[in-house]
Structure formats: C-alpha cells, structure tokens
XYZ file of C-alpha atoms in Angstrom:
510
model
C 26.204 -3.022 61.505
C 22.224 -3.543 61.802
C 22.993 -7.085 61.603
C 25.067 -6.996 64.085
C 22.904 -4.663 66.399
C 19.681 -7.459 65.932
C 21.845 -10.439 66.942
C 22.975 -8.927 70.451
C 19.772 -7.879 71.167
C 18.387 -11.578 70.286
C 17.830 -13.648 73.867
C 18.933 -16.923 73.512
C 15.708 -19.535 73.602
C 16.016 -22.494 76.087
C 13.409 -25.009 75.416
C 11.377 -26.117 78.722
C 11.986 -29.519 79.561
C 9.230 -31.959 81.897
C 11.260 -34.479 84.047
C 10.245 -37.977 83.157
C 11.341 -39.074 86.814
C 13.205 -41.935 84.944
C 16.376 -42.242 87.002
C 18.951 -41.614 84.506
C 17.435 -40.229 81.275
C 16.632 -37.370 82.667
C 20.427 -36.745 83.315
C 21.119 -37.562 79.177
C 18.320 -36.059 77.772
C 19.310 -32.867 79.743
C 16.455 -32.244 81.805
C 13.399 -34.450 80.261
C 11.412 -34.342 77.281
C 10.759 -30.833 76.048
C 7.439 -29.618 77.244
C 4.721 -29.443 75.015
C 5.680 -32.007 72.228
C 5.588 -35.802 71.052
C 8.044 -38.020 71.476
C 8.040 -41.233 69.564
C 9.881 -44.006 71.592
C 10.883 -46.819 69.279
C 12.104 -50.460 69.942
C 11.333 -54.628 69.135
C 9.415 -56.392 71.272
C 10.912 -56.431 74.794
C 12.362 -53.823 74.980
C 10.363 -52.013 77.469
C 8.478 -49.713 75.452
C 5.509 -49.853 77.581
C 6.897 -49.753 80.963
C 8.779 -46.332 79.828
C 5.810 -44.814 78.968
C 3.865 -45.767 82.473
C 6.768 -45.053 84.261
C 6.608 -41.222 82.539
C 2.692 -40.874 83.393
C 3.082 -42.734 86.810
C 6.294 -40.264 88.156
C 4.291 -37.261 86.534
C 1.499 -37.862 88.867
C 3.516 -38.992 91.960
C 6.160 -36.442 91.802
C 5.425 -33.750 89.596
C 1.741 -33.487 90.499
C 0.670 -33.863 86.394
C -2.065 -35.889 85.856
C -1.763 -38.220 82.855
C -4.211 -40.067 80.149
C -2.566 -43.498 79.034
C -4.154 -44.323 75.165
C -3.584 -48.617 74.822
C -3.894 -50.101 71.353
C -2.204 -53.137 72.304
C -2.956 -54.852 76.072
C -6.211 -54.323 77.763
C -6.279 -51.860 80.788
C -6.674 -54.481 83.192
C -3.711 -55.751 82.358
C -1.944 -52.970 82.593
C -3.221 -52.600 86.015
C -1.880 -56.056 86.781
C 1.600 -55.217 85.445
C 1.614 -51.453 86.995
C 0.944 -52.878 90.571
C 4.224 -55.243 90.721
C 5.988 -52.547 90.736
C 4.129 -50.450 93.916
C 2.720 -48.297 91.545
C -1.306 -47.272 92.840
C -2.282 -47.169 89.374
C -6.272 -47.550 90.856
C -5.847 -45.841 93.140
C -5.064 -43.098 91.071
C -8.462 -43.573 88.457
C -10.702 -43.333 91.529
C -8.757 -39.885 92.579
C -8.930 -38.463 88.897
C -5.043 -38.681 88.555
C -4.885 -41.015 85.844
C -7.244 -42.177 82.848
C -7.648 -44.861 80.280
C -8.865 -44.800 76.344
C -9.482 -48.166 75.695
C -8.621 -48.676 71.950
C -7.220 -52.238 72.694
C -7.939 -54.677 69.522
C -11.014 -56.530 68.884
C -11.957 -59.582 66.662
C -13.781 -57.536 64.095
C -11.122 -54.729 64.286
C -8.501 -56.864 62.619
C -9.435 -56.369 58.909
C -7.742 -54.509 56.467
C -8.857 -50.447 56.532
C -8.343 -49.849 52.605
C -10.668 -46.808 52.030
C -8.202 -43.626 52.493
C -11.509 -41.836 53.550
C -10.660 -43.770 57.097
C -9.523 -40.950 59.983
C -9.079 -41.337 63.398
C -12.100 -38.677 64.528
C -13.681 -40.693 67.016
C -10.766 -41.747 68.965
C -9.222 -38.492 68.900
C -12.387 -37.390 70.531
C -12.118 -39.283 73.181
C -8.623 -38.724 74.022
C -9.312 -34.911 74.233
C -12.181 -35.981 76.660
C -10.041 -38.053 79.083
C -7.056 -35.161 78.964
C -9.983 -32.698 80.126
C -11.572 -34.948 82.178
C -8.577 -35.236 84.416
C -6.546 -32.115 83.440
C -3.396 -34.126 81.920
C -0.492 -32.191 81.408
C 0.928 -36.204 79.816
C -0.427 -38.315 77.994
C 1.111 -41.803 76.577
C -0.331 -43.610 73.093
C 0.869 -47.495 73.418
C 1.392 -48.664 70.270
C 0.813 -46.513 67.852
C 2.114 -49.789 65.396
C -0.630 -52.158 65.956
C -3.634 -49.663 64.693
C -2.040 -48.234 61.668
C -0.636 -52.075 60.632
C -4.055 -52.308 59.480
C -4.034 -49.133 56.950
C -2.999 -50.381 53.115
C -0.557 -47.657 52.076
C 2.317 -45.671 54.359
C 0.150 -42.433 52.721
C -2.723 -43.157 55.028
C -0.409 -43.644 58.109
C 1.506 -40.036 57.389
C -1.714 -38.289 57.119
C -3.040 -39.277 60.541
C 0.175 -39.526 62.290
C 0.489 -35.729 61.356
C -3.261 -35.495 62.535
C -2.795 -37.310 65.784
C 0.314 -34.764 65.986
C -1.490 -31.616 65.679
C -4.145 -32.672 68.186
C -1.364 -33.238 70.785
C -0.013 -29.789 70.382
C -3.624 -28.107 70.588
C -3.923 -29.564 73.774
C -0.698 -28.597 75.059
C 0.175 -32.048 76.630
C 3.736 -33.754 76.459
C 3.353 -37.033 75.013
C 5.075 -40.033 74.762
C 4.691 -42.648 71.385
C 5.165 -46.009 71.096
C 6.313 -47.839 68.144
C 7.303 -50.995 66.528
C 10.714 -51.474 65.196
C 11.623 -55.110 63.524
C 15.348 -54.978 64.041
C 17.488 -53.526 66.657
C 19.696 -51.666 64.229
C 18.394 -49.987 60.588
C 15.110 -48.625 60.500
C 13.463 -46.977 62.946
C 9.945 -47.748 63.162
C 7.755 -50.290 61.069
C 6.753 -48.039 58.434
C 9.578 -45.456 58.266
C 7.268 -42.981 58.436
C 6.567 -42.311 62.164
C 10.032 -40.511 63.045
C 9.563 -37.750 60.361
C 6.312 -36.507 61.748
C 8.015 -36.610 65.568
C 10.118 -34.024 66.416
C 11.807 -36.280 69.021
C 12.551 -39.510 68.634
C 14.172 -42.416 71.801
C 15.425 -45.673 70.614
C 15.318 -49.039 73.090
C 17.279 -51.695 71.623
C 17.404 -55.016 73.525
C 20.340 -56.670 71.523
C 21.712 -60.632 72.146
C 25.566 -60.151 72.414
C 28.121 -62.713 72.997
C 24.632 -65.134 74.019
C 23.533 -62.589 76.464
C 20.835 -59.597 75.936
C 21.608 -55.656 76.905
C 19.097 -53.289 76.964
C 19.666 -49.765 75.768
C 18.307 -46.540 75.143
C 19.724 -43.731 72.914
C 18.176 -40.102 72.150
C 17.676 -40.028 68.549
C 16.924 -36.872 67.943
C 15.120 -33.749 70.078
C 14.685 -31.344 67.117
C 15.624 -27.580 68.263
C 17.428 -28.488 71.334
C 20.529 -30.097 73.124
C 20.872 -34.306 74.439
C 23.218 -36.435 75.823
C 24.730 -38.896 72.272
C 24.993 -42.204 72.447
C 23.751 -45.464 73.160
C 23.455 -46.215 77.242
C 22.592 -49.088 78.856
C 19.702 -49.460 81.203
C 17.669 -52.045 83.530
C 14.289 -52.816 85.278
C 14.598 -53.079 88.989
C 11.908 -52.933 91.550
C 11.617 -49.058 91.071
C 11.235 -49.618 86.989
C 13.522 -48.450 84.396
C 17.101 -47.166 85.353
C 18.974 -45.661 82.717
C 23.070 -45.885 83.740
C 24.561 -42.804 81.778
C 28.051 -44.412 82.107
C 29.358 -42.481 78.561
C 28.802 -39.025 80.226
C 29.583 -39.358 83.759
C 31.928 -35.690 85.175
C 34.662 -35.681 86.852
C 33.284 -33.039 89.437
C 33.560 -35.381 92.435
C 35.177 -34.150 95.675
C 39.112 -34.994 96.780
C 39.667 -35.890 100.328
C 43.329 -35.904 102.045
C 41.799 -38.101 104.864
C 44.270 -41.307 105.352
C 42.356 -44.685 106.222
C 44.013 -47.627 107.333
C 44.664 -51.042 105.633
C 44.760 -53.083 108.051
C 48.007 -54.013 107.567
C 50.392 -51.147 109.177
C 53.379 -52.476 107.091
C 51.483 -51.653 103.717
C 49.922 -48.457 104.829
C 54.245 -47.694 105.476
C 54.870 -48.634 101.578
C 51.716 -46.824 100.752
C 52.560 -43.342 102.581
C 50.663 -43.428 105.466
C 47.271 -45.352 104.154
C 45.234 -45.086 101.444
C 43.025 -41.747 100.940
C 39.216 -41.967 102.104
C 38.016 -41.738 98.235
C 40.854 -44.295 97.078
C 39.597 -47.040 94.360
C 41.895 -49.593 94.922
C 42.750 -52.517 92.916
C 44.753 -55.501 94.407
C 45.902 -57.492 91.050
C 47.461 -61.126 91.304
C 47.457 -65.235 90.539
C 45.385 -67.546 92.705
C 46.340 -68.302 95.836
C 48.137 -65.570 96.694
C 46.154 -63.611 99.265
C 43.888 -61.061 97.760
C 40.609 -62.554 99.078
C 43.003 -62.200 102.733
C 43.830 -58.829 102.119
C 40.210 -57.829 101.524
C 39.051 -59.309 104.346
C 42.042 -57.551 106.473
C 40.374 -54.182 104.848
C 36.899 -54.726 105.780
C 38.079 -56.125 108.881
C 39.514 -52.925 109.577
C 37.180 -50.447 108.484
C 34.554 -52.333 110.763
C 37.166 -51.932 113.824
C 37.392 -48.508 113.211
C 33.180 -48.040 113.208
C 32.911 -47.644 109.379
C 30.113 -49.703 107.841
C 31.482 -52.253 105.141
C 29.848 -53.648 102.099
C 31.668 -56.605 100.973
C 30.288 -57.966 97.775
C 31.514 -61.857 96.471
C 31.737 -63.029 93.620
C 33.139 -66.339 93.927
C 32.784 -67.384 97.724
C 29.611 -67.768 99.577
C 28.799 -65.740 102.534
C 30.007 -68.943 105.337
C 33.259 -69.594 103.399
C 34.542 -66.174 103.271
C 33.189 -65.877 107.066
C 35.106 -68.822 107.964
C 38.658 -68.162 106.286
C 39.139 -65.002 108.076
C 38.696 -67.038 110.985
C 41.816 -69.355 110.109
C 43.446 -65.617 110.165
C 42.050 -64.837 113.324
C 39.682 -62.073 111.757
C 36.090 -62.902 113.124
C 33.735 -60.871 111.187
C 30.684 -62.976 112.416
C 30.504 -59.912 115.365
C 30.706 -57.210 113.203
C 27.763 -58.294 111.240
C 25.879 -58.648 114.466
C 26.333 -54.651 115.312
C 25.773 -53.874 112.013
C 28.692 -52.571 110.926
C 29.409 -55.188 107.740
C 26.945 -56.675 105.132
C 28.546 -59.736 103.223
C 26.378 -60.113 99.886
C 27.164 -63.005 97.900
C 25.890 -63.469 94.150
C 27.282 -65.893 91.308
C 28.258 -63.293 88.469
C 25.762 -65.262 85.940
C 23.165 -64.036 88.275
C 22.041 -60.812 86.514
C 23.882 -58.675 83.967
C 26.569 -56.006 84.660
C 23.969 -53.383 84.871
C 21.623 -55.307 86.742
C 24.320 -55.565 89.236
C 25.464 -51.939 89.485
C 22.196 -50.738 90.386
C 22.434 -53.685 93.369
C 25.454 -52.118 94.557
C 24.191 -48.469 93.902
C 21.159 -49.565 96.052
C 23.002 -51.247 98.158
C 25.413 -48.716 99.147
C 22.641 -46.246 99.601
C 20.589 -48.088 102.199
C 23.509 -49.095 104.105
C 25.026 -46.103 103.797
C 28.459 -47.583 103.392
C 32.051 -46.121 103.747
C 34.131 -48.530 102.931
C 33.791 -51.249 100.108
C 35.337 -54.692 98.909
C 34.822 -55.950 95.397
C 35.906 -59.530 94.943
C 36.335 -60.361 92.402
C 36.496 -58.068 89.457
C 37.353 -60.820 86.855
C 34.531 -62.781 87.835
C 32.338 -59.924 86.275
C 33.680 -59.789 83.400
C 33.210 -63.534 82.237
C 29.948 -62.884 82.109
C 29.665 -59.963 79.254
C 31.684 -58.257 76.526
C 34.510 -55.849 76.899
C 32.619 -52.052 75.885
C 30.002 -53.608 78.789
C 32.568 -54.155 81.410
C 34.265 -50.858 80.695
C 30.672 -49.321 81.127
C 30.359 -51.201 84.866
C 33.814 -50.108 85.825
C 32.982 -46.423 85.274
C 29.849 -46.834 86.101
C 30.782 -48.189 89.754
C 33.983 -46.104 89.764
C 31.882 -43.043 89.979
C 29.792 -44.032 92.154
C 32.007 -44.601 94.791
C 34.215 -41.885 94.419
C 31.140 -39.619 94.291
C 30.401 -41.504 97.655
C 33.926 -40.815 99.147
C 33.894 -44.648 100.363
C 37.585 -46.377 100.230
C 37.298 -49.212 97.903
C 39.141 -52.558 97.346
C 38.435 -54.543 94.184
C 40.859 -57.507 93.581
C 41.324 -59.093 89.881
C 42.596 -62.410 89.248
C 46.135 -62.842 86.662
C 46.122 -65.719 84.242
C 49.736 -66.479 84.667
C 51.320 -67.908 87.971
C 54.092 -65.455 86.846
C 54.051 -62.169 85.943
C 51.768 -60.749 83.533
C 48.842 -58.506 83.941
C 45.237 -59.741 83.953
C 42.545 -58.329 81.584
C 40.541 -56.888 83.819
C 43.785 -54.439 85.390
C 43.922 -53.671 81.620
C 40.558 -52.211 81.697
C 40.608 -50.525 85.013
C 43.768 -49.391 85.924
C 43.333 -46.427 84.638
C 39.992 -45.230 86.764
C 41.774 -46.432 89.799
C 43.920 -44.688 92.592
C 46.311 -47.270 93.917
C 47.527 -50.659 92.466
C 48.706 -53.227 94.390
C 50.515 -56.140 92.397
C 50.895 -59.872 94.307
C 52.928 -61.733 92.316
C 54.538 -65.178 93.273
C 58.443 -65.487 92.928
C 60.287 -68.475 92.384
C 64.217 -68.402 93.501
C 66.442 -71.459 93.889
C 63.275 -73.579 93.534
C 61.414 -71.945 95.961
C 58.026 -70.382 95.937
C 57.598 -66.884 97.401
C 55.465 -64.394 97.719
C 56.323 -60.406 96.525
C 53.924 -57.242 96.493
C 54.429 -53.947 95.525
C 52.651 -50.701 95.491
C 53.111 -49.766 91.622
C 50.043 -46.779 91.596
C 49.644 -44.588 94.495
C 47.619 -41.411 92.879
C 48.499 -38.037 95.321
C 50.909 -39.406 97.420
C 54.667 -40.906 97.904
C 54.602 -44.330 98.087
C 57.671 -47.255 98.259
C 58.893 -48.386 94.935
C 60.487 -51.643 96.681
C 59.238 -55.207 96.006
C 58.959 -56.982 99.399
C 58.655 -60.018 100.404
C 55.235 -60.968 102.690
C 54.196 -64.908 104.235
C 50.798 -65.672 105.160
C 50.023 -67.256 108.491
C 47.305 -68.309 111.519
C 48.112 -64.463 112.130
C 47.537 -63.008 108.060
C 49.637 -61.171 105.308
C 52.898 -60.145 107.943
C 55.629 -58.238 104.723
C 58.849 -58.279 105.063
C 62.136 -56.837 103.507
C 62.539 -55.667 100.259
C 64.109 -58.444 97.787
C 67.702 -57.601 97.534
C 69.646 -58.601 94.149
C 66.648 -59.461 91.946
C 65.697 -58.304 88.768
C 63.095 -59.165 86.386
C 60.265 -60.411 89.503
C 57.268 -58.315 87.702
C 58.175 -59.748 84.533
C 58.034 -63.727 85.768
C 61.948 -64.216 85.071
C 63.270 -63.365 88.514
C 67.177 -63.537 88.554
C 70.119 -62.589 90.624
C 71.743 -59.524 89.818
C 75.288 -59.161 89.665
C 76.437 -55.514 90.316
C 80.554 -55.638 90.895
C 82.846 -56.296 87.922
C 84.939 -59.504 89.913
C 81.355 -60.455 90.871
C 80.386 -60.662 87.305
C 83.715 -62.699 87.039
C 82.750 -64.817 89.454
C 79.490 -65.650 88.332
C 81.440 -66.434 84.705
C 84.414 -68.205 85.646
C 83.973 -69.320 88.929
C 86.463 -68.954 91.520
C-alpha cells in the first residue's frame, strides 16, 4: 500500500528539448535535442555531419536567440565561413555581433604525429572552449569532428578517458552540444573507435547509401537516453534552406476532409463520379500509352484555372512547350492562364535529382505559389529512378502534404500492358489515393476502342459501368456504357451471351 501511495505521488518528468530548427528533425525527435546534453552525430564521409551541426547552431542563433560556439578539428574557420555563406547564413555578421564564435583546433603539420603518452589530455583545449562559451554566452556548441584528434591517440582507453572529460565539461557548462564522429561503413560500428557512442547520452546516425546506382541520404535516431523519439531511418535532402528531413514513415492521419465538390472539366466524368471529385481528393489516372491520360490531366488543370484556382502542373515526360502545343490542339488554351498567374508548369526530367529532392521542390512550389489544384504527370516516370522503398516514401510524403493543403491532386500512371493489367505504380499507391480512374483499350471485332471506368471513389457513390470514350479536337468525349461485353479490365474482351436461345444460336448457328 505504501508503495502504491508513493507511485501515485510521483510525477512524470518530461525532459526539456532544444528545437534544432531543422525541418523534420524536430518532429522525429519529438521536440528537438535533450537540453543540456551532448548528442553524438556519426556518419561516413559526405553524410552531412558538418552541415547538420552548423545548421543546429545557425538556426539556434537566428530563430531562438541562442548564441553558439563551433569547435573545428578538420576545416579551418575561413573554409567553413565560405561554405556557410553559400546557404545564406550571415556567419561573419553573427561573429561581429558576438552571437557566434569559432574555436580553431584544425590540424597543422607538426600536430599529425601519433600521441603515445597516456598523460596527454585536453586541458588547454577545454579551457579555450570554456572561454569561448563564456565570451558569447553560448547556449549551443558543436565539436566537429572528435575522431580527427582521437585518431592520433595510441589506444581506445585514452579515447574513452578524454571523451568522458569532454562530456563532463559540457555538462558542467549546462550547454546543449553536438559532437560529430566518423564511421567507416554505413552499417555496423557506430563510430571509428567504437567507444564514442557508449559515453554519449544521445546518438544520431547519418547515412549516404548507394542503392541501385543512386545515393540515398537517411537519418536515424539510435538513442536518446531516458526519453522518447521516433524509430527508424528517415530520408533527408539538402536544399537552399540546408538539411530537410522527410518523416514520411510517421505521417499522422489528422488532416481535415471536405465535402465540397470540384469539376474535372469533363461533365460526363463528373456525373460518373457522383457529382465531381472532393476538393481534397488524390486522383489516380491509370492507363496504357496513348489512351488519354495527359489529356485528362490537362483538362483537369484547365478547368481549375477557369474557376480561378491556382494550378501547378508537374511534367516529368514532356516539356512545357509540348504540353501547351498539345493542349491547344484540343482547344485548351493554357498560355493566358500562365500570364494571369493562375497556372504554373514545371517540367523536369526525373533523373535530374533524387526523389527526396523532388518532394522538397514540390512542397516549396506549392507553398510559394499557394496552389489549390495539382497535376503530376507521370508518377511512373519518377518510379524508374529509384528503388521501391524510396518510391513508396515519396508517394506517402506527397499524398500527406497535398491532403494537408486540401489541394485536389491528379496523378497519372502508365500501364506497361496495352490491354488490361496494372502498373507497378498503381499497385504501390492505389491504397493511398481517394479515387482511381482506369483508361483501357478495348479490341472488339478487330477494332480498337477505348473504355473508362471509376474503379474507386472514397466517400461517394459512383457509376460502376465501363463507358466508351473518344478523343477529338474538342478533347475527351465520354459516351455510353459497353453492352454485353466482359473481360475489358482483364484485357480479354468478349461478347456475353445471356439467354439460353442465344447460347444455342451462338454455339450452333441458325
């Protein structure tokens, strides 16, 4: 009973966090780095350790009024200044204002010999760090990279001893710190000496893995001692804002839904969909080459502009001039909407950058252009530049983002089969879309015709028939449903025989 009473009186203590200001990282770390502790950031060469740690300092100064100190063991302060200025961070001005300071411990020629004496310590360096912290009243500190100086020690025992001393000094200063360390491979040992992580309260791993001839950057929080965080690897990329982490694996389903309907630009299609698509819908249009996916996408974009909605058209297979020319052949004039600022066409080859970069670019375009309607043509083109996992992460991240904005989004996907069949893209993203339109070729009596059906429509009744459609100078024209024909979606259309007499006639003739 006494134990139960004591437990009831015990209050749960929540560890205070220091926001990093790095997009996505504060989300997966549940608020930032634990305050007053040191976090080890470990990664191979080129994994962005220095950039992440510098961004932690710069964001702290510029957004949270938290002065910082950067201890460099590798690059000279001048090299770092030049690199940082390319990202638009005013590092020299911050130094002049006393909000930022360097402690230069970068190597000189005579310091490169191996340190054999176990009596060696960091006393002088620690004093310099303490002086710099007091000078700018620092709240944040970075040591980059601890492995550079530790590589000169003759034993791991000295490394562990000096690492403990550094950690003790940082805790005494009450400062939130980041310490970077090298690792020799992407998976396996956490750091070069296999001791750094054991004396660190928190460990973050950065990876730059080569997969299927493509590099993929990921971030993983390995441990935050005594506090919670999201588990797993999360892709990240580098933009003009610095590092951006994409926490697509932990996206919450808390977006709002709308009952407002929007027009597709094709009245008969809207009737098939029960009155049009919902404003926050993600629509997948799947079909073989040449069956009218881009026409349907262009019609959707044109209608959005007609009703005054800002529309973003993302083209990954055709140039802007080709899209505008083809639209004009269907009596869909796009250029006037571009001039009025209602339409923005962005054409880029999928291979131009990684999927993470594409996702960040799309987000930035949506935010700066304030879009209400989006077309992505085609998702299959993006899929060819990456492995399945990265594509799935991209698709989830994109769908979550556009639904949070309640921007109606139409995505096209190409089927590799001329008749019937599904595409890999359709298989990967069909479960996270709200509506699916299937466009299919139908061969009847040695004649090639086209059919359209609404396979899926969340939150709404929709027509179940497969209708024939044609494409002419006025665009897409949807006609009547196919009668007495089965096997269209499977790619094996055949005449259906309903009555017993008809069956006999079909079998034996008149």
